[in-house]
Tab-separated table of C-alpha atoms in Angstrom:
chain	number	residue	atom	x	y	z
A	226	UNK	CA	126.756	155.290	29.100
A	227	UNK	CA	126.505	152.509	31.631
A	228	UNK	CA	125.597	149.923	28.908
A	229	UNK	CA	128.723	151.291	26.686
A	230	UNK	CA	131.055	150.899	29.811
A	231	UNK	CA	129.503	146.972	30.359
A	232	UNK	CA	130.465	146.660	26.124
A	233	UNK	CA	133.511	147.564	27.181
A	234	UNK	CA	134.628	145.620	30.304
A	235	UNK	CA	132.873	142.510	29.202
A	236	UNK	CA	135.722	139.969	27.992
A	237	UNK	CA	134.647	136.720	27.556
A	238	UNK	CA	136.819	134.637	30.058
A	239	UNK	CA	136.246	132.323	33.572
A	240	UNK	CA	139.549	133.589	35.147
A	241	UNK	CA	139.078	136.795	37.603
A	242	UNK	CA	142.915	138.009	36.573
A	243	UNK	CA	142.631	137.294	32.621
A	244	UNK	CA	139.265	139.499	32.935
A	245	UNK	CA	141.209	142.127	35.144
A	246	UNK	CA	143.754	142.120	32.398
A	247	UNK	CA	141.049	142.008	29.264
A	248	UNK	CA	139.437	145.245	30.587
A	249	UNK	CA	142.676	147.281	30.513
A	250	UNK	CA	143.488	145.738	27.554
A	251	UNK	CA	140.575	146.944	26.224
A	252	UNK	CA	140.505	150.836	27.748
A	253	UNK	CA	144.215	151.086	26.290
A	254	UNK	CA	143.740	149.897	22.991
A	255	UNK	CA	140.234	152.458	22.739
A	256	UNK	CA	142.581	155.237	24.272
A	257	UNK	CA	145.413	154.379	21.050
A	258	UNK	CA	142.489	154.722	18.547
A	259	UNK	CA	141.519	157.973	20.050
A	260	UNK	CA	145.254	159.374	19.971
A	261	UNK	CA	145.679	157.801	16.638
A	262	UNK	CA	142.789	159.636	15.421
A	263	UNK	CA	143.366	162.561	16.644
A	264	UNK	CA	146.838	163.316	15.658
A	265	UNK	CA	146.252	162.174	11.982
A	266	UNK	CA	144.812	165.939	11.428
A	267	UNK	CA	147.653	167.103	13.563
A	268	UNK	CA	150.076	165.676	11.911
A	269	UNK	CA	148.491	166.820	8.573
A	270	UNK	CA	148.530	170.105	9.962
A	271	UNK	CA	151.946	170.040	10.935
A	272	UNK	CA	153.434	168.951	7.493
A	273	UNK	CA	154.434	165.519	8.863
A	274	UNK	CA	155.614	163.091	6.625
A	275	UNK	CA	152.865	160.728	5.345
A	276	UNK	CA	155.133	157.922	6.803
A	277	UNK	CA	154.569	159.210	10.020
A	278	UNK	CA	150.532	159.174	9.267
A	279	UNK	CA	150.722	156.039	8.224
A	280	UNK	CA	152.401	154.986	11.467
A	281	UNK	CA	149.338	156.407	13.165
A	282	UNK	CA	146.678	154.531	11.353
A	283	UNK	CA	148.655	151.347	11.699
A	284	UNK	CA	148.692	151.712	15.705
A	285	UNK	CA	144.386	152.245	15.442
A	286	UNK	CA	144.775	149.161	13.874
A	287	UNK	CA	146.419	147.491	15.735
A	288	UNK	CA	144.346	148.857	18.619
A	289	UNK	CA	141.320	147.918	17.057
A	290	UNK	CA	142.544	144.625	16.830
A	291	UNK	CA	143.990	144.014	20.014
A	292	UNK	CA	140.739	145.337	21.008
A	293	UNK	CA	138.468	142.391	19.583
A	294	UNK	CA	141.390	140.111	20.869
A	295	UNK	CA	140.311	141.617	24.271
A	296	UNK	CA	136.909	141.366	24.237
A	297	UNK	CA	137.294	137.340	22.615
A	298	UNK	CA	139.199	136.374	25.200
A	299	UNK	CA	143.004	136.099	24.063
A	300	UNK	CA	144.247	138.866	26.248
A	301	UNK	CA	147.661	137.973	26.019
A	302	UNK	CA	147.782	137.897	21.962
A	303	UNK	CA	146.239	141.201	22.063
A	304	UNK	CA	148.966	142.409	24.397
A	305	UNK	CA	151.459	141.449	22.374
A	306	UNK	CA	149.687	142.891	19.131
A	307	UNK	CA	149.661	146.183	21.217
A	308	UNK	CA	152.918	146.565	22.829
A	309	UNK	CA	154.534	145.445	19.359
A	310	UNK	CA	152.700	148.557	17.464
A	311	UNK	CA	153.936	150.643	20.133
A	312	UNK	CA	157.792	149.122	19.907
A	313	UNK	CA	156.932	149.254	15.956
A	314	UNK	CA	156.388	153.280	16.336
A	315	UNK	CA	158.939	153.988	18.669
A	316	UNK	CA	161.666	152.190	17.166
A	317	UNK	CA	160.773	153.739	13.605
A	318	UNK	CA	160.799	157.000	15.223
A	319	UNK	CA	164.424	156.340	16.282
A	320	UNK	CA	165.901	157.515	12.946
A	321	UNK	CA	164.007	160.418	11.558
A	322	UNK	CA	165.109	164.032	11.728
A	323	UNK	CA	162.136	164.912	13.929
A	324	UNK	CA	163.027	163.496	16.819
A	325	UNK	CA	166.048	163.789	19.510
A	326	UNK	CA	167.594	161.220	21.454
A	327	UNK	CA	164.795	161.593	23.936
A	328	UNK	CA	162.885	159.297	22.158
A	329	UNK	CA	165.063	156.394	23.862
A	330	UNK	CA	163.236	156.952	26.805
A	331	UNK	CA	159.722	156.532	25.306
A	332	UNK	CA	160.665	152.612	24.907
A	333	UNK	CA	159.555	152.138	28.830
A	334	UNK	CA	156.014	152.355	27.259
A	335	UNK	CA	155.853	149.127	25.897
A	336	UNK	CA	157.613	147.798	28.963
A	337	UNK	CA	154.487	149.738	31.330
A	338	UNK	CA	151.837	148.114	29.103
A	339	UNK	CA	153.459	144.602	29.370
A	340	UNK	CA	153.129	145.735	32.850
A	341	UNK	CA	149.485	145.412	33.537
A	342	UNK	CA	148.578	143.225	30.331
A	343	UNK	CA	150.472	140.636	30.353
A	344	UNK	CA	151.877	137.613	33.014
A	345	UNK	CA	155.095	138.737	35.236
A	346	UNK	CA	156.909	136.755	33.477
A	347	UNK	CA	155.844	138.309	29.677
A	348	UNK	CA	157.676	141.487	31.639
A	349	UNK	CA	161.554	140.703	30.677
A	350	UNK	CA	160.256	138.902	27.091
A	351	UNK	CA	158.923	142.182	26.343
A	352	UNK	CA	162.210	144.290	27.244
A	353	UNK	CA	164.094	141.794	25.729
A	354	UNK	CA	162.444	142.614	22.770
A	355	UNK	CA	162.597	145.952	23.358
A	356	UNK	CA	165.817	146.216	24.440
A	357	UNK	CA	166.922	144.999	21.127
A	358	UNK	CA	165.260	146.795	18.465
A	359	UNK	CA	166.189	149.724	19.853
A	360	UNK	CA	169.749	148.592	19.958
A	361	UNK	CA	169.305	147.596	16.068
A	362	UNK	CA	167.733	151.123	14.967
A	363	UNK	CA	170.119	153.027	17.156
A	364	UNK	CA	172.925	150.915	15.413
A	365	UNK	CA	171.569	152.192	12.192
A	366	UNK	CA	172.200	155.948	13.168
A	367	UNK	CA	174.459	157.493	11.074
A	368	UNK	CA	177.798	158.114	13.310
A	369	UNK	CA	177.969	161.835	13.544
A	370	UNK	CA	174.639	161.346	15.726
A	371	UNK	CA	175.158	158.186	17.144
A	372	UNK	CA	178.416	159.338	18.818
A	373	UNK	CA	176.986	162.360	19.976
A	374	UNK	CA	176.763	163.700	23.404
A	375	UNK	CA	172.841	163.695	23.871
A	376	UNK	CA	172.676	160.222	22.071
A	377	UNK	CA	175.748	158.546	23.929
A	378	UNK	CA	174.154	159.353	27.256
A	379	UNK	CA	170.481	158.983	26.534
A	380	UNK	CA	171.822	155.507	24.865
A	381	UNK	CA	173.651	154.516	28.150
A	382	UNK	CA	170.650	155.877	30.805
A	383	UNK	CA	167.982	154.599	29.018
A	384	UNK	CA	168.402	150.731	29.429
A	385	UNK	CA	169.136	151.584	32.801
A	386	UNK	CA	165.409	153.588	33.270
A	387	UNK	CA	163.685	150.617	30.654
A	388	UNK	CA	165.113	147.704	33.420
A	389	UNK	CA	164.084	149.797	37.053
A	390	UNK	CA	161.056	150.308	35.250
A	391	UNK	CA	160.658	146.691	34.303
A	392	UNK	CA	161.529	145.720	37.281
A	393	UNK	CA	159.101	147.808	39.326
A	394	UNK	CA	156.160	146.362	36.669
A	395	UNK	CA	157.360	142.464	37.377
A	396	UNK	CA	157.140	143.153	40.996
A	397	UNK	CA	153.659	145.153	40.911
A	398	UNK	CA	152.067	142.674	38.964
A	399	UNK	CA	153.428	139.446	40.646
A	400	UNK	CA	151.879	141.592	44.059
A	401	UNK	CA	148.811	141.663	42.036
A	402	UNK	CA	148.543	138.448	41.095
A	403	UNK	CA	149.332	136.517	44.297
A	404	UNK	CA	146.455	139.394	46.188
A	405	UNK	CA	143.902	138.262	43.207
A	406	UNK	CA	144.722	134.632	44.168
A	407	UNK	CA	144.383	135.175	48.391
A	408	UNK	CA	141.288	136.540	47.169
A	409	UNK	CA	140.182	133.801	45.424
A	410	UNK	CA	140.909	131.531	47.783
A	411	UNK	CA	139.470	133.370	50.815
A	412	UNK	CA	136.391	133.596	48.473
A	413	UNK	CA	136.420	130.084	47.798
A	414	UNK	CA	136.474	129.129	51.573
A	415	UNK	CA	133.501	131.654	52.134
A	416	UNK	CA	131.398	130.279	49.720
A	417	UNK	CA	132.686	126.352	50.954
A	418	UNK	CA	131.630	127.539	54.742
A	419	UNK	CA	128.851	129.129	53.557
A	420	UNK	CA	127.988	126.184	51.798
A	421	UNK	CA	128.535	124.145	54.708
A	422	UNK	CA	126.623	126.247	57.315
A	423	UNK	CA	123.621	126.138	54.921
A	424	UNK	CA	123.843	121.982	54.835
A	425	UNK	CA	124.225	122.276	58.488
A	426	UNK	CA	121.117	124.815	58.628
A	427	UNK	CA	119.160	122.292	56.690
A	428	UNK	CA	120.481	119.308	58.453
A	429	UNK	CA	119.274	121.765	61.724
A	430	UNK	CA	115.744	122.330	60.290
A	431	UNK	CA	115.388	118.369	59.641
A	432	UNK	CA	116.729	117.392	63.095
A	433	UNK	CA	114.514	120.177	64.348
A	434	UNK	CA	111.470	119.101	62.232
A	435	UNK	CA	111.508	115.196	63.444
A	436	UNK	CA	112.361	116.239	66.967
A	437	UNK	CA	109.021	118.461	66.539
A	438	UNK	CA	106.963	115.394	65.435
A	439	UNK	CA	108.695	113.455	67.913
A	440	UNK	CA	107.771	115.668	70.812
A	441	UNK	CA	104.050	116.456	68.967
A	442	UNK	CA	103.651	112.280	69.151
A	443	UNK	CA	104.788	112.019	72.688
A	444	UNK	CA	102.606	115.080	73.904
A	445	UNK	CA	99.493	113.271	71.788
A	446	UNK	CA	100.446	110.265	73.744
A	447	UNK	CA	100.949	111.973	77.026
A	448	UNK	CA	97.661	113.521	76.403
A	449	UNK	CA	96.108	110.135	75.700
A	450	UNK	CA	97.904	108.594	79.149
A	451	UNK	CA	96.515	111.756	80.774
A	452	UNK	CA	92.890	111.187	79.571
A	453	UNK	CA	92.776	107.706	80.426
A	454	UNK	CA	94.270	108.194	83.989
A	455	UNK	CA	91.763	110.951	84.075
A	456	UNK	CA	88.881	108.743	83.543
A	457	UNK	CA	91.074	105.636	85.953
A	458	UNK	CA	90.850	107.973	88.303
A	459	UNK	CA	86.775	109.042	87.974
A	460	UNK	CA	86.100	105.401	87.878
A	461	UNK	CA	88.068	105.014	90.998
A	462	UNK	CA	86.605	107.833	93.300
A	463	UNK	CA	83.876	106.373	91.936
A	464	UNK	CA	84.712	103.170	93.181
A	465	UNK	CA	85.889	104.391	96.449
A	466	UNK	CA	82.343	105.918	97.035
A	467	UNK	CA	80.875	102.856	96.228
A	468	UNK	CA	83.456	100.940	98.609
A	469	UNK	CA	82.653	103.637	101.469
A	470	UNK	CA	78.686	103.231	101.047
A	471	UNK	CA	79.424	99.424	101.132
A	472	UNK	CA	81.438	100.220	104.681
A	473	UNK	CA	78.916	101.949	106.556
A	474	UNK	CA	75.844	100.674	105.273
A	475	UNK	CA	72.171	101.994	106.226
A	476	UNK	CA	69.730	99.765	105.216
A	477	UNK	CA	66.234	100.259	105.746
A	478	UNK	CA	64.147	97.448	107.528
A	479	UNK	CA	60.648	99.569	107.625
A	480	UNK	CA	58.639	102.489	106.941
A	481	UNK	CA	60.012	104.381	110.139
A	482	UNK	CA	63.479	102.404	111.068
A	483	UNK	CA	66.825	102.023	110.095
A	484	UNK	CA	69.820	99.543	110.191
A	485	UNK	CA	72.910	101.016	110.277
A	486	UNK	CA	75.744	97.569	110.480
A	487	UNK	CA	78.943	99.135	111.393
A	488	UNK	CA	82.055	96.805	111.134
A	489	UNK	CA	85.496	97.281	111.746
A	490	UNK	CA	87.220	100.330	113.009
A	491	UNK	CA	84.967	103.300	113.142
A	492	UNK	CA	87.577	106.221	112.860
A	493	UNK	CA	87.256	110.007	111.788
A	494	UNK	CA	86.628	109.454	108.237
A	495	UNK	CA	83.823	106.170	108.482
A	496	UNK	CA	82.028	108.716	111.158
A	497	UNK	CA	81.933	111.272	108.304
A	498	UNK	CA	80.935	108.978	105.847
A	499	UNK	CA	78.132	107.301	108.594
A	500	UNK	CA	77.273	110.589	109.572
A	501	UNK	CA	76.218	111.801	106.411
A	502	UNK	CA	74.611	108.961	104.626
A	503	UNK	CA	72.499	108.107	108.215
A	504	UNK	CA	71.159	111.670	108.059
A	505	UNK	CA	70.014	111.405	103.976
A	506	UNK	CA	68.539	108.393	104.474
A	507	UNK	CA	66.397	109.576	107.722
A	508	UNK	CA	65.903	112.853	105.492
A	509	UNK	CA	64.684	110.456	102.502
A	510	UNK	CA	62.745	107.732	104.451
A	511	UNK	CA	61.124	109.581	107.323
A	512	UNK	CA	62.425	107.095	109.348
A	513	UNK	CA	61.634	107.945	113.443
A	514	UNK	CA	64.235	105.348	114.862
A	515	UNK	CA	67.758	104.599	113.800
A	516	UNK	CA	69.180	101.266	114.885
A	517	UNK	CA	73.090	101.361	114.922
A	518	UNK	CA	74.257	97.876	115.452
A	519	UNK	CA	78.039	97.665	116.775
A	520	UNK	CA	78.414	93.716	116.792
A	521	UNK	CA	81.544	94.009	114.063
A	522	UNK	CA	83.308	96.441	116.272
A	523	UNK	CA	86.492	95.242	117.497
A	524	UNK	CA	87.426	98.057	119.857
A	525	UNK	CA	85.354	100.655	121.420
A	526	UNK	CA	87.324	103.486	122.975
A	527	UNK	CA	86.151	106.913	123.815
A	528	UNK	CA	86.888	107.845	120.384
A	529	UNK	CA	84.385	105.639	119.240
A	530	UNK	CA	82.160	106.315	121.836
A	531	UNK	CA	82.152	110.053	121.112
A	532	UNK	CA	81.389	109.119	117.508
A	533	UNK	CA	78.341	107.410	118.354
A	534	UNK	CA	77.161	109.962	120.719
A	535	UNK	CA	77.842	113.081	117.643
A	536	UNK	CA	75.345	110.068	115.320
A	537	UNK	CA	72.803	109.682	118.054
A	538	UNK	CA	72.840	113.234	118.429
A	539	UNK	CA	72.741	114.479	114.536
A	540	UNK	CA	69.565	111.509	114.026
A	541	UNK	CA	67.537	113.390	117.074
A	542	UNK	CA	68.186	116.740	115.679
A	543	UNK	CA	66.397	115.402	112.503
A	544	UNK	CA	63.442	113.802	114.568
A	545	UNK	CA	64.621	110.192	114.908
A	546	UNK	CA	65.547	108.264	117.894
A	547	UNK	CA	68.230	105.895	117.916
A	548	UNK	CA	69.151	102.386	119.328
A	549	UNK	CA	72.688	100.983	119.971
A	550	UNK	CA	72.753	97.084	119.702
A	551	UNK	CA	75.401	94.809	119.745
A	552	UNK	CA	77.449	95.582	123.345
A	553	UNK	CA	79.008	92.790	123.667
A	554	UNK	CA	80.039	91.817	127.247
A	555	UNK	CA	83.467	92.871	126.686
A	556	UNK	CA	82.721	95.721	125.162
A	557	UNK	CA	80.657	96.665	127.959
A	558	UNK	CA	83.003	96.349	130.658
A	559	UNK	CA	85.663	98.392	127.973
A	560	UNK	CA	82.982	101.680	128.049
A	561	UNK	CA	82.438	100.937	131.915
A	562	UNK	CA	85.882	101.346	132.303
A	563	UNK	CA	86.035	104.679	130.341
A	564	UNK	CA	83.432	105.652	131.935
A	565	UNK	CA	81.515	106.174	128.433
A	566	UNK	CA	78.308	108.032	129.378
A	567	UNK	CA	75.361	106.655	127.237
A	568	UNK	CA	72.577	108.716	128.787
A	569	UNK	CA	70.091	109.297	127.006
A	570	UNK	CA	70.624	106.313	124.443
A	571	UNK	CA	68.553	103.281	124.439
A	572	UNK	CA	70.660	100.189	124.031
A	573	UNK	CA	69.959	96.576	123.496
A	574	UNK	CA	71.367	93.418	123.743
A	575	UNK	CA	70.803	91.984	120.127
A	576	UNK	CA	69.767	93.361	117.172
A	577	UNK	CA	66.657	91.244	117.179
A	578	UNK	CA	66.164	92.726	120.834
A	579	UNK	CA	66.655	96.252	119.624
A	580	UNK	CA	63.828	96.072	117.266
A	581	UNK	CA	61.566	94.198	119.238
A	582	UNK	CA	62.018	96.703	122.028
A	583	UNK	CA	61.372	99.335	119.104
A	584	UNK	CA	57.842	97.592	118.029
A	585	UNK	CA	56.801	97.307	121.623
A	586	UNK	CA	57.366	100.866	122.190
A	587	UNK	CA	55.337	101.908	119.195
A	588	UNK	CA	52.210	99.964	120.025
């Protein structure tokens, strides 16, 4: 059923309205072969002249035709091969003894089908048209029943019911025609913004994609910066151990003694750094007398002072005695003055002094 109704509605044109119009086209003209056919027995039945059979067979013609027309294509030739049948049958009916003057008013059908078949404007060529045959055949009424009552005022109300409903079509299917076209057109801007959003997705995605490598590069880069930095800054704790060794050097001079040169400024972090490297070396070497020669100091305050009082005292704790050379004369009267306290320290004038005091002592 669902692939009969597709044989059906398919009509073999681009335009949304011409298709709209192709599919009716097409249900109407199936619906006249089906009537057609039907009321052929009917009629047979009835004792209807063969005429009026014939008349029947010539509309499922017709149909059949306007059909195919349809289904091509050529809506609008089909129309017109329709709604001309159904003027043909109406108009012949006009005359015979069958029918009353009711049958005036059965010439809106043509007028309905050009309606939703055909253009707006195919509306008033197909009431023209109308409108005269049925003029012509109702001229050709013999004038006992032309003049009559039923026919004078079915002759006189039925233009006026054939233009109101003419009217009403042209209006209905101008309405549908300009909605078909809003539609088109809204569709037509969808599809153009839809359109445009997806270049501008992809135009997105391509901006995103570079700005991806971009920031993939610079973080391979920063990475880079940050390893080399990383191994800068090894190599210059590194250096800056080998710097502080160099400042506070301890160099052994024997078996059992050590030099310790200090020059320059001996603050809080030199003591740490003498501190510690005097003690490994007396843990290391054995050594029994430290020698801490104080020549290259500039200034000796108690800060200093205490600093080589905490060394003096960290080198006996670990078994070795120590020897302050170097007081200059200055320098002397400075811890005088401060009243340093050096018991307990042996001091010398020279370094030279120092250790020869030290050698004397150990013989």
């Amino acid at each position: 059923m669902d692939r009969l109704g597709a044989w059906i509605a398919s009509v073999r044109a681009p335009d949304e309205d011409v298709q709209r119009r192709g599919r009716l086209l097409n249900i109407l003209a199936l619906g006249l072969i089906m009537l057609s056919l039907v009321y052929v027995p009917i009629s047979l039945i009835t004792g209807y002249a063969l005429l009026r059979i014939g008349q029947l067979l010539i509309m499922a013609l017709a149909a059949a035709g306007a059909f195919w027309l349809g289904r091509s294509g050529r809506i609008t030739l089909g129309a017109y091969l329709l709604i001309g049948v159904l003027i043909y049958v109406v108009a012949s009916s006009i005359p015979g003894r069958f029918f009353s003057a009711n049958i005036l008013f059965f010439t809106i059908l043509p007028v309905l089908f050009a309606g939703v078949l055909l253009a707006p404007i195919h509306i008033w060529n197909v009431l023209i048209i109308t409108v005269v045959v049925s003029v012509v055949r109702v001229s050709q009424l013999p004038p006992g029943i032309r003049y009559s009552m039923s026919w004078n005022m079915a002759f006189y109300n039925a233009p006026l019911l054939l233009f109101a409903v003419a009217l009403v079509s042209f209006l209905s299917a101008r309405a549908t025609i300009q909605t078909l076209r809003h539609l088109a057109r809204a569709r037509a801007e969808a599809e153009a913004a839809s359109q445009a959003l997806a270049a501008s997705n992809a135009a997105l995605e391509t901006r995103v994609e570079e700005r991806t490598v971009a920031l993939r590069r610079a973080l391979e880069e920063q990475q880079a910066i940050a390893a080399q930095l990383q191994s800068s800054l090894a190599a210059q704790q590194e250096l800056n151990r080998v710097i502080a060794s160099l400042s506070v050097p301890v160099i052994p001079i024997s078996a059992g003694t050590l030099v310790a040169p200090i020059v320059g400024n001996l603050d809080t972090e030199r003591t740490g750094l003498l501190l510690t490297t005097l003690l490994e070396q007396v843990e290391t070497t054995g050594a029994r007398t430290v020698v801490l020669d104080i020549t290259g100091v500039a200034v000796v305050d108690t800060q200093v002072a205490a600093a080589l009082l905490r060394v003096a005292g960290a080198a006996r704790l670990m078994g070795a005695e120590t020897v302050i050379v170097g007081i200059r004369p200055e320098v002397a009267q400075t811890m005088v003055h401060l009243g340093v306290d050096l018991t307990g320290l042996r001091t010398a004038a020279t370094l030279q002094d120092g250790l020869q005091a030290m050698n004397d002592r150990s013989r």
